[in-house]
Coordinates of C-alpha atoms in Angstrom, one line a residue:
M290 CA 22.3 -23.8 3.2
Q291 CA 20.5 -24.8 6.3
S292 CA 19.1 -28.2 7.4
S293 CA 16.0 -29.8 5.9
G294 CA 14.0 -28.6 8.9
G295 CA 14.5 -24.9 8.1
A296 CA 12.6 -22.4 6.0
A297 CA 13.7 -20.2 3.1
V298 CA 12.0 -16.9 2.4
I299 CA 12.4 -15.6 -1.1
G300 CA 12.2 -11.8 -1.0
A301 CA 12.9 -9.3 1.8
G302 CA 10.0 -6.9 1.4
P303 CA 7.7 -6.3 4.4
N304 CA 5.7 -9.4 3.8
G305 CA 8.8 -11.6 3.4
L306 CA 10.3 -10.2 6.5
A307 CA 7.0 -10.6 8.4
A308 CA 6.9 -14.3 7.4
A309 CA 10.5 -14.7 8.4
V310 CA 10.1 -13.1 11.8
T311 CA 7.0 -15.2 12.5
L312 CA 8.8 -18.5 11.6
A313 CA 12.0 -17.5 13.5
R314 CA 10.0 -16.6 16.6
A315 CA 8.5 -20.2 16.5
G316 CA 12.0 -21.7 16.5
V317 CA 12.3 -22.5 12.8
P318 CA 15.7 -21.8 11.3
V319 CA 15.1 -19.1 8.6
T320 CA 17.2 -17.8 5.8
V321 CA 15.9 -14.8 3.7
F322 CA 17.2 -14.5 0.1
E323 CA 17.0 -11.1 -1.5
A324 CA 17.9 -10.5 -5.1
A325 CA 18.7 -6.8 -4.6
E326 CA 21.7 -5.4 -2.8
T327 CA 19.5 -4.1 0.0
I328 CA 16.5 -5.4 1.8
G329 CA 13.1 -3.7 2.1
G330 CA 11.2 -4.2 -1.2
G331 CA 8.5 -1.5 -1.0
T332 CA 9.9 -0.1 2.2
R333 CA 13.2 1.3 1.2
T334 CA 14.6 4.9 1.7
T335 CA 17.7 6.1 -0.1
E336 CA 19.3 9.0 -2.0
L337 CA 17.2 8.9 -5.1
V338 CA 17.5 12.4 -6.6
E339 CA 20.5 14.2 -5.0
P340 CA 23.3 12.9 -2.7
G341 CA 22.4 13.5 0.9
V342 CA 18.7 13.9 0.3
L343 CA 16.6 10.9 1.4
H344 CA 13.5 9.8 -0.5
D345 CA 11.3 6.8 0.0
V346 CA 11.6 4.5 -3.0
C347 CA 8.1 3.1 -3.0
S348 CA 5.8 3.5 0.0
A349 CA 6.0 6.7 2.1
I350 CA 3.0 7.0 4.4
H351 CA 1.7 4.0 6.3
P352 CA -2.1 4.0 7.0
M353 CA -2.0 0.3 8.1
A354 CA 1.1 0.3 10.3
L355 CA -0.6 1.1 13.6
A356 CA -3.9 -0.7 13.2
T357 CA -3.5 -4.1 11.5
G358 CA -2.9 -7.4 13.2
F359 CA 0.7 -8.2 12.4
F360 CA 2.2 -4.8 13.3
R361 CA 0.0 -4.6 16.5
A362 CA 1.3 -8.1 17.6
F363 CA 4.8 -7.0 16.6
E364 CA 4.5 -3.9 18.7
I365 CA 6.0 -1.8 15.9
E366 CA 5.4 1.5 17.9
R367 CA 7.8 0.3 20.6
R368 CA 10.5 -0.4 18.0
M369 CA 10.6 2.8 16.0
E370 CA 9.0 6.2 16.0
F371 CA 6.0 7.4 14.0
V372 CA 4.6 10.9 13.7
V373 CA 0.8 10.9 13.4
P374 CA -0.4 14.3 12.2
A375 CA -3.8 15.7 13.0
A376 CA -4.6 15.8 9.3
S377 CA -4.3 12.4 7.5
Y378 CA -4.8 13.6 3.9
A379 CA -5.9 16.6 1.9
N380 CA -7.5 17.0 -1.5
P381 CA -7.0 20.5 -3.0
L382 CA -9.9 22.0 -5.0
D383 CA -9.8 25.1 -7.2
G384 CA -12.3 27.9 -7.0
R385 CA -14.5 26.3 -9.7
A386 CA -15.0 23.1 -7.7
G387 CA -14.6 24.5 -4.2
G388 CA -17.3 27.2 -4.4
G389 CA -15.4 30.3 -5.4
A390 CA -12.1 30.0 -3.5
D391 CA -9.2 27.7 -3.7
R392 CA -10.1 25.7 -0.6
A393 CA -9.1 22.1 0.0
A394 CA -11.0 19.2 1.6
I395 CA -9.1 17.9 4.7
A396 CA -9.5 14.5 6.3
Y397 CA -8.6 14.9 9.9
R398 CA -8.2 12.2 12.5
D399 CA -11.0 13.9 14.3
L400 CA -14.1 13.1 12.3
D401 CA -16.1 15.9 13.9
R402 CA -13.5 18.5 12.8
T403 CA -13.7 17.0 9.3
I404 CA -17.4 17.3 9.3
A405 CA -17.3 20.9 10.5
E406 CA -15.2 21.9 7.5
L407 CA -17.2 20.1 4.8
G408 CA -20.1 22.6 4.6
R409 CA -23.5 21.2 3.6
D410 CA -22.1 17.7 3.1
G411 CA -20.5 17.5 6.5
A412 CA -23.5 15.7 8.1
A413 CA -23.8 13.3 5.3
Y414 CA -20.1 12.5 5.4
G415 CA -20.4 11.8 9.1
R416 CA -23.4 9.5 8.6
F417 CA -21.3 7.6 6.0
Y418 CA -18.2 7.1 8.2
R419 CA -19.4 7.1 11.8
P420 CA -20.9 3.6 11.8
L421 CA -17.7 2.2 10.2
L422 CA -15.6 3.8 13.0
Q423 CA -17.9 2.4 15.6
H424 CA -17.3 -1.1 14.2
L425 CA -13.7 -0.6 13.1
P426 CA -12.3 -3.9 14.5
G427 CA -15.0 -5.8 12.7
V428 CA -14.4 -3.8 9.5
L429 CA -10.7 -4.6 9.6
D430 CA -11.4 -8.2 10.3
F431 CA -13.7 -8.4 7.4
T432 CA -11.4 -6.7 4.9
L433 CA -8.0 -7.6 6.2
G434 CA -8.6 -10.7 8.4
G435 CA -7.4 -13.4 6.1
G436 CA -9.5 -14.0 2.9
M437 CA -13.1 -13.4 2.0
L438 CA -14.1 -17.1 1.8
R439 CA -15.2 -17.3 5.5
W440 CA -18.1 -16.3 7.5
P441 CA -17.5 -12.8 9.0
A442 CA -16.8 -12.7 12.7
H443 CA -18.6 -9.4 12.9
P444 CA -21.6 -9.6 10.6
I445 CA -22.9 -6.1 11.3
A446 CA -19.5 -4.6 10.4
A447 CA -19.4 -6.7 7.2
L448 CA -22.8 -5.6 6.2
L449 CA -21.9 -1.9 6.8
T450 CA -18.8 -2.3 4.8
G451 CA -20.6 -4.0 1.9
L452 CA -23.4 -1.5 1.7
R453 CA -21.0 1.5 1.7
A454 CA -18.8 -0.2 -0.9
L455 CA -21.9 -0.8 -3.0
E456 CA -22.8 2.8 -2.8
Q457 CA -19.4 4.3 -3.5
G458 CA -18.5 1.6 -6.1
T459 CA -21.5 2.2 -8.4
P460 CA -23.2 5.2 -10.1
L461 CA -25.0 5.7 -6.7
W462 CA -21.8 7.3 -5.4
N463 CA -23.1 10.9 -5.5
A464 CA -26.5 10.2 -4.1
R465 CA -25.8 11.5 -0.6
F466 CA -23.6 14.5 -1.5
R467 CA -24.4 18.0 -2.9
E468 CA -21.0 19.7 -3.0
A469 CA -17.4 18.9 -4.2
A470 CA -15.3 18.5 -1.0
A471 CA -16.7 15.3 0.5
P472 CA -16.9 13.3 -2.7
A473 CA -13.3 14.4 -3.5
L474 CA -12.1 13.0 -0.2
L475 CA -13.7 9.7 -0.9
S476 CA -12.5 9.5 -4.5
G477 CA -9.0 10.6 -3.7
V478 CA -8.4 7.8 -1.2
A479 CA -10.2 5.2 -3.3
A480 CA -7.9 6.0 -6.3
H481 CA -4.9 4.6 -4.4
S482 CA -5.7 1.2 -5.7
I483 CA -5.6 2.2 -9.4
G484 CA -8.7 1.5 -11.5
R485 CA -11.8 3.0 -13.0
L486 CA -14.0 5.1 -10.7
P487 CA -16.4 4.1 -9.4
N488 CA -15.9 0.4 -8.9
L489 CA -16.5 -2.0 -6.0
A490 CA -12.9 -3.0 -5.4
T491 CA -11.4 0.5 -5.3
A492 CA -14.4 1.6 -3.1
G493 CA -13.6 -1.1 -0.6
V494 CA -10.0 -0.1 -0.4
G495 CA -11.0 3.5 0.0
L496 CA -13.4 2.7 2.9
V497 CA -10.7 1.0 4.9
L498 CA -8.0 3.7 4.3
G499 CA -10.6 6.4 5.1
A500 CA -11.7 4.7 8.3
L501 CA -8.1 4.5 9.5
A502 CA -7.6 8.1 8.6
H503 CA -10.3 9.1 11.0
T504 CA -9.1 6.8 13.9
V505 CA -5.4 5.8 14.2
G506 CA -4.4 8.3 11.5
W507 CA -1.9 8.0 8.6
P508 CA 1.6 7.9 10.3
V509 CA 4.9 9.1 8.9
P510 CA 7.8 6.8 9.9
V511 CA 10.7 8.9 11.3
G512 CA 13.7 8.3 9.2
G513 CA 11.7 7.0 6.2
S514 CA 10.1 3.7 5.3
R515 CA 13.3 1.8 5.7
A516 CA 12.9 2.2 9.5
I517 CA 10.1 -0.4 9.3
T518 CA 12.5 -2.7 7.4
D519 CA 15.2 -2.2 9.9
A520 CA 12.9 -3.0 12.8
L521 CA 11.8 -6.3 11.1
A522 CA 15.3 -7.3 10.2
A523 CA 16.7 -6.6 13.7
D524 CA 14.1 -8.9 15.2
L525 CA 14.7 -11.6 12.7
L526 CA 18.5 -11.5 13.3
A527 CA 17.9 -11.4 17.1
H528 CA 16.0 -14.7 16.8
G529 CA 18.6 -16.6 14.8
G530 CA 17.5 -15.7 11.2
R531 CA 19.8 -15.0 8.4
I532 CA 19.6 -12.6 5.4
E533 CA 21.5 -13.0 2.2
T534 CA 21.3 -10.0 -0.2
A535 CA 22.4 -10.0 -3.8
H536 CA 21.2 -13.6 -4.0
P537 CA 18.4 -14.1 -6.6
V538 CA 16.6 -17.4 -6.6
D539 CA 15.6 -18.5 -10.1
D540 CA 14.7 -22.1 -9.5
V541 CA 13.1 -23.5 -6.4
R542 CA 15.3 -26.6 -6.7
E543 CA 18.2 -24.4 -5.5
L544 CA 16.4 -24.5 -2.1
S545 CA 15.8 -28.3 -2.0
S546 CA 17.5 -28.6 1.4
F547 CA 14.8 -26.5 3.0
R548 CA 11.6 -28.0 4.4
V549 CA 9.6 -24.9 3.7
R550 CA 9.9 -22.3 0.9
V551 CA 8.0 -19.0 1.4
F552 CA 7.7 -16.7 -1.7
D553 CA 7.4 -13.0 -1.2
T554 CA 7.0 -12.8 -5.0
S555 CA 4.1 -12.1 -7.3
A556 CA 2.0 -15.0 -8.5
R557 CA 3.8 -14.9 -11.8
G558 CA 7.2 -14.9 -10.0
L559 CA 6.1 -18.0 -8.0
E560 CA 5.1 -19.8 -11.2
R561 CA 8.4 -18.9 -12.9
I562 CA 10.6 -20.0 -10.0
A563 CA 8.7 -22.9 -8.5
G564 CA 6.7 -24.2 -11.5
S565 CA 8.6 -27.5 -11.6
E566 CA 7.1 -28.4 -8.2
L567 CA 3.6 -27.2 -8.8
P568 CA 0.7 -29.0 -10.5
S569 CA -0.2 -27.9 -14.0
R570 CA -3.7 -26.8 -13.0
Y571 CA -2.3 -24.5 -10.3
R572 CA 0.3 -23.2 -12.7
R573 CA -2.4 -22.3 -15.2
A574 CA -4.3 -20.4 -12.5
L575 CA -1.2 -18.5 -11.6
R576 CA -0.6 -17.5 -15.3
R577 CA -4.3 -16.4 -15.5
F578 CA -3.9 -14.1 -12.6
S579 CA -3.9 -10.6 -14.1
Y580 CA -1.9 -7.4 -13.4
G581 CA -3.3 -3.9 -13.4
D582 CA -2.2 -0.5 -14.6
A583 CA 0.9 1.1 -13.2
A584 CA 2.6 3.9 -11.5
T585 CA 5.2 6.4 -12.7
K586 CA 7.1 8.0 -9.9
V587 CA 8.2 11.6 -9.9
D588 CA 10.5 12.7 -7.0
F589 CA 11.4 16.3 -6.3
V590 CA 13.9 18.2 -4.3
L591 CA 12.6 21.7 -3.5
D592 CA 14.3 24.7 -1.9
G593 CA 11.3 25.2 0.4
P594 CA 7.9 24.0 1.2
I595 CA 5.2 23.6 -1.4
P596 CA 3.3 26.9 -1.8
W597 CA -0.3 25.6 -1.6
S598 CA -3.0 28.0 -2.4
D599 CA -4.8 26.7 0.7
P600 CA -2.1 26.7 3.4
R601 CA -4.0 24.1 5.4
V602 CA -2.8 21.5 2.9
A603 CA 0.6 21.7 4.5
Q604 CA -0.9 20.1 7.6
A605 CA -1.3 16.8 5.8
P606 CA 1.6 14.5 4.9
T607 CA -0.5 12.9 2.1
V608 CA -2.1 15.0 -0.7
H609 CA -4.4 13.7 -3.4
V610 CA -3.8 16.2 -6.3
G611 CA -6.3 16.1 -9.1
G612 CA -9.3 18.2 -8.3
S613 CA -12.9 17.2 -8.0
R614 CA -14.4 13.7 -8.0
A615 CA -15.4 14.1 -11.7
E616 CA -11.8 15.1 -12.6
L617 CA -10.3 12.2 -10.7
A618 CA -12.7 9.7 -12.4
A619 CA -11.9 11.2 -15.8
S620 CA -8.2 10.8 -15.2
E621 CA -8.5 7.2 -14.2
R622 CA -10.7 6.4 -17.2
V623 CA -8.0 7.7 -19.5
V624 CA -5.5 5.3 -17.9
A625 CA -7.8 2.4 -17.9
S626 CA -8.3 3.0 -21.7
G627 CA -4.6 2.9 -22.3
G628 CA -3.9 6.6 -22.3
H629 CA -1.8 9.1 -20.4
P630 CA -3.9 11.8 -18.8
A631 CA -3.0 15.4 -19.4
H632 CA -4.4 16.2 -16.0
P633 CA -3.4 13.2 -13.9
Y634 CA -4.3 12.1 -10.4
V635 CA -1.2 12.7 -8.4
L636 CA -0.5 11.0 -5.0
L637 CA 1.9 13.3 -3.1
A638 CA 3.8 12.8 0.1
Q639 CA 5.4 15.9 1.9
T640 CA 7.2 14.6 5.0
E641 CA 9.6 17.4 6.0
E642 CA 7.1 19.1 8.3
F643 CA 6.7 15.8 10.2
D644 CA 10.2 14.3 10.1
A645 CA 12.4 17.4 10.0
G646 CA 15.6 15.5 10.8
R647 CA 15.4 13.3 7.7
N648 CA 17.0 15.9 5.5
A649 CA 19.0 19.2 5.9
P650 CA 17.1 22.4 6.9
G651 CA 15.7 24.1 3.8
V652 CA 15.7 20.9 1.7
N653 CA 12.2 19.5 1.0
A654 CA 12.1 16.0 -0.5
V655 CA 8.7 15.6 -2.2
W656 CA 7.5 12.1 -3.3
T657 CA 4.8 11.7 -5.9
Y658 CA 3.4 9.1 -8.3
T659 CA 0.8 9.1 -10.9
H660 CA -1.1 6.4 -12.8
V661 CA -0.3 5.2 -16.3
P662 CA -0.9 2.2 -18.5
S663 CA 1.0 -1.0 -17.8
G664 CA 4.6 -0.9 -19.1
S665 CA 4.5 2.8 -19.9
T666 CA 7.8 4.4 -20.9
V667 CA 6.3 7.9 -20.9
D668 CA 7.9 10.6 -18.8
M669 CA 5.1 12.1 -16.8
G670 CA 7.2 14.7 -15.0
E671 CA 5.7 17.8 -16.8
P672 CA 2.0 16.8 -16.4
V673 CA 2.7 16.1 -12.7
I674 CA 4.4 19.5 -12.3
R675 CA 1.5 21.3 -14.0
Q676 CA -1.1 19.5 -11.9
I677 CA 0.7 20.5 -8.6
E678 CA 1.3 24.0 -9.9
R679 CA -2.5 24.3 -10.4
F680 CA -3.1 24.1 -6.7
A681 CA 0.3 25.5 -5.6
P682 CA 1.3 28.4 -7.8
G683 CA 5.1 28.9 -7.7
F684 CA 5.8 25.1 -7.1
R685 CA 7.8 25.0 -10.4
D686 CA 10.1 27.8 -9.2
R687 CA 11.0 25.9 -6.1
I688 CA 12.2 22.7 -7.9
R689 CA 15.9 22.1 -7.4
A690 CA 16.0 18.7 -8.9
V691 CA 13.6 16.1 -10.2
R692 CA 13.8 12.4 -11.0
V693 CA 11.2 10.4 -13.1
T694 CA 10.9 6.7 -12.8
T695 CA 8.7 5.3 -15.5
A696 CA 6.4 2.3 -15.1
D697 CA 8.8 0.3 -17.2
E698 CA 11.7 1.3 -15.0
M699 CA 9.6 0.4 -11.9
S700 CA 9.1 -3.1 -13.3
R701 CA 12.9 -3.5 -13.8
Y702 CA 13.6 -2.1 -10.3
N703 CA 11.4 -4.9 -8.8
R704 CA 10.5 -8.0 -10.7
N705 CA 7.3 -8.3 -8.8
Y706 CA 6.0 -5.0 -10.2
H707 CA 4.8 -6.4 -13.5
G708 CA 4.6 -3.5 -15.9
G709 CA 4.8 -1.1 -13.0
D710 CA 1.9 -2.6 -11.1
F711 CA 3.2 -2.4 -7.5
S712 CA 0.1 -4.3 -6.2
A713 CA 1.4 -7.6 -7.6
G714 CA -2.0 -8.1 -9.2
A715 CA -4.9 -6.0 -10.3
I716 CA -7.3 -4.8 -7.6
T717 CA -10.6 -6.1 -8.9
L718 CA -13.5 -7.7 -7.0
P719 CA -12.8 -11.2 -8.5
Q720 CA -9.2 -10.9 -7.6
L721 CA -9.9 -9.8 -4.1
I722 CA -12.0 -13.0 -3.6
A723 CA -9.6 -15.3 -5.5
R724 CA -6.1 -14.0 -4.9
P725 CA -4.4 -15.7 -6.7
T726 CA -6.8 -18.7 -6.6
L727 CA -10.1 -19.5 -4.9
S728 CA -9.1 -21.1 -1.6
V729 CA -9.8 -20.8 2.1
D730 CA -6.0 -21.0 2.6
P731 CA -4.6 -19.1 -0.5
W732 CA -1.1 -18.8 1.0
R733 CA -0.6 -22.6 0.9
T734 CA 0.1 -23.9 -2.6
P735 CA -0.3 -27.5 -3.8
G736 CA 3.5 -27.7 -4.0
R737 CA 5.1 -29.5 -1.1
G738 CA 6.2 -27.0 1.5
I739 CA 5.7 -24.0 -0.9
Y740 CA 3.8 -20.9 0.3
L741 CA 3.0 -17.6 -1.3
A742 CA 3.4 -14.6 1.0
S743 CA 3.1 -11.5 -1.3
S744 CA 0.4 -9.1 -2.0
S745 CA -0.7 -11.5 -4.7
T746 CA -2.5 -13.1 -1.7
P747 CA -5.1 -11.7 0.7
P748 CA -5.6 -9.1 1.9
G749 CA -3.6 -7.6 -1.0
P750 CA -1.3 -4.6 -1.3
G751 CA -0.2 -2.3 1.5
V752 CA 2.6 -2.2 4.1
H753 CA 0.8 -4.3 6.7
G754 CA 2.9 -7.6 6.8
L755 CA -0.4 -9.5 6.8
C756 CA 0.2 -11.6 3.7
G757 CA 3.5 -12.8 5.1
W758 CA 2.1 -13.4 8.6
Y759 CA -0.8 -15.5 7.3
A760 CA 1.5 -17.5 5.1
A761 CA 3.9 -18.2 8.0
K762 CA 1.1 -19.2 10.3
S763 CA -0.2 -21.6 7.6
A764 CA 3.3 -23.1 7.2
L765 CA 3.7 -23.5 11.0
R766 CA 0.4 -25.2 11.2
H767 CA 0.8 -27.6 8.3
E768 CA 4.5 -28.3 8.2
Y769 CA 5.5 -28.1 11.9
G770 CA 2.2 -28.6 13.8
L771 CA 2.9 -25.3 15.6
E772 CA 0.8 -22.3 16.6
A773 CA 1.7 -18.8 15.8
P774 CA 4.3 -17.4 18.2
D775 CA 4.2 -14.3 20.4
L776 CA 5.7 -11.5 18.4
S777 CA 5.8 -8.9 21.2
L778 CA 9.0 -7.0 22.1
R779 CA 10.6 -8.9 25.0

């Protein structure tokens, strides 16, 4: 154990490592405690299905890695390699939805190119997104800048974001569109956050991810998501930090020699571990914080690329498989009602085209997940295969191996994924405002020197490091009287 002036970080996911890097750069002695044998949390890459074939364990594509405050300050692009495709994501449509032919909707980084391929709705799609792109720094500050209980620094951007979330989060969501492709693009990206469609919270998430798709793009980390973990860990160690793996922390009193304890755990995990040092009112608030529906992951090894009906889908590393807006909404309603959809929404990552050195030639590692009720033990492998086969006939014949990880297994893999909810808390409008409690500094708890740094705090889920960065900056300010350090590569 270190001296009483040091900081302990519990959990070595991207938020925990972001907090540790920030503290260490400020001169604070830092030790990171990770319960698992390896670090990374949601940014791990390993041999999941077959020996010698690498799959990302949780996150695979990183829309926020090149645009958000922490990773920009950290200069992540100078520390590792990303491939940023021209097409950020695709949404296959069958002939019935797409106007007679199996033609996908594609979200390109180039908004004009996207508009040109969207037919009659292209102009409307452009009017929807162009103002957001023109005010992107303000949009990101409003949505990711550190909690919603503050006056926006860019009121016009905040107003634009709010109006578009109101449109796409309510029954008004089809008002500006006439065809299937543009609405499918908007719904596919909104569905990342798991929840009924339409609703305000998922619409807000979709707006941000879509705006990034049409600007910085959705990058593929070369070598897999663990390259992000490796870059963070290397900087931490270079600045005197320590990492202890296979070291679970079950009682905050084990860390009594540390001045600061930063938790990259869910709100429930914080209450379980640190409850003895938290006021009863705050503990009750943590227990009231709710968790959402879940993900079941289905990973494939194929003997070749996916045979998409529309070959353009191969241009995009991320594919939203599920058909039209109405079909996506129907699937999410089934999940929200406690069922398992026969025709599920499938989020798919195909990275071989963009990171060919990750696996041997001719081996295609395909990553997918689908939404299910919390705690589900249902094997969703066959429904996922059928849904992909619908838009890629012959997919089944290319499967060499498959591995299903149920929602229940996801929760056992990571104690912060309650019931398989990898967001560490449901994405609802109230829980975006009060995450996990209503506070202008939600990362600072009432417990002495105790901070929460996970996606149970603003701005919520995603590989952006912001929750950890904000928690560390709060700890530096309140515990040490220090400002946030320079994080640049030097």
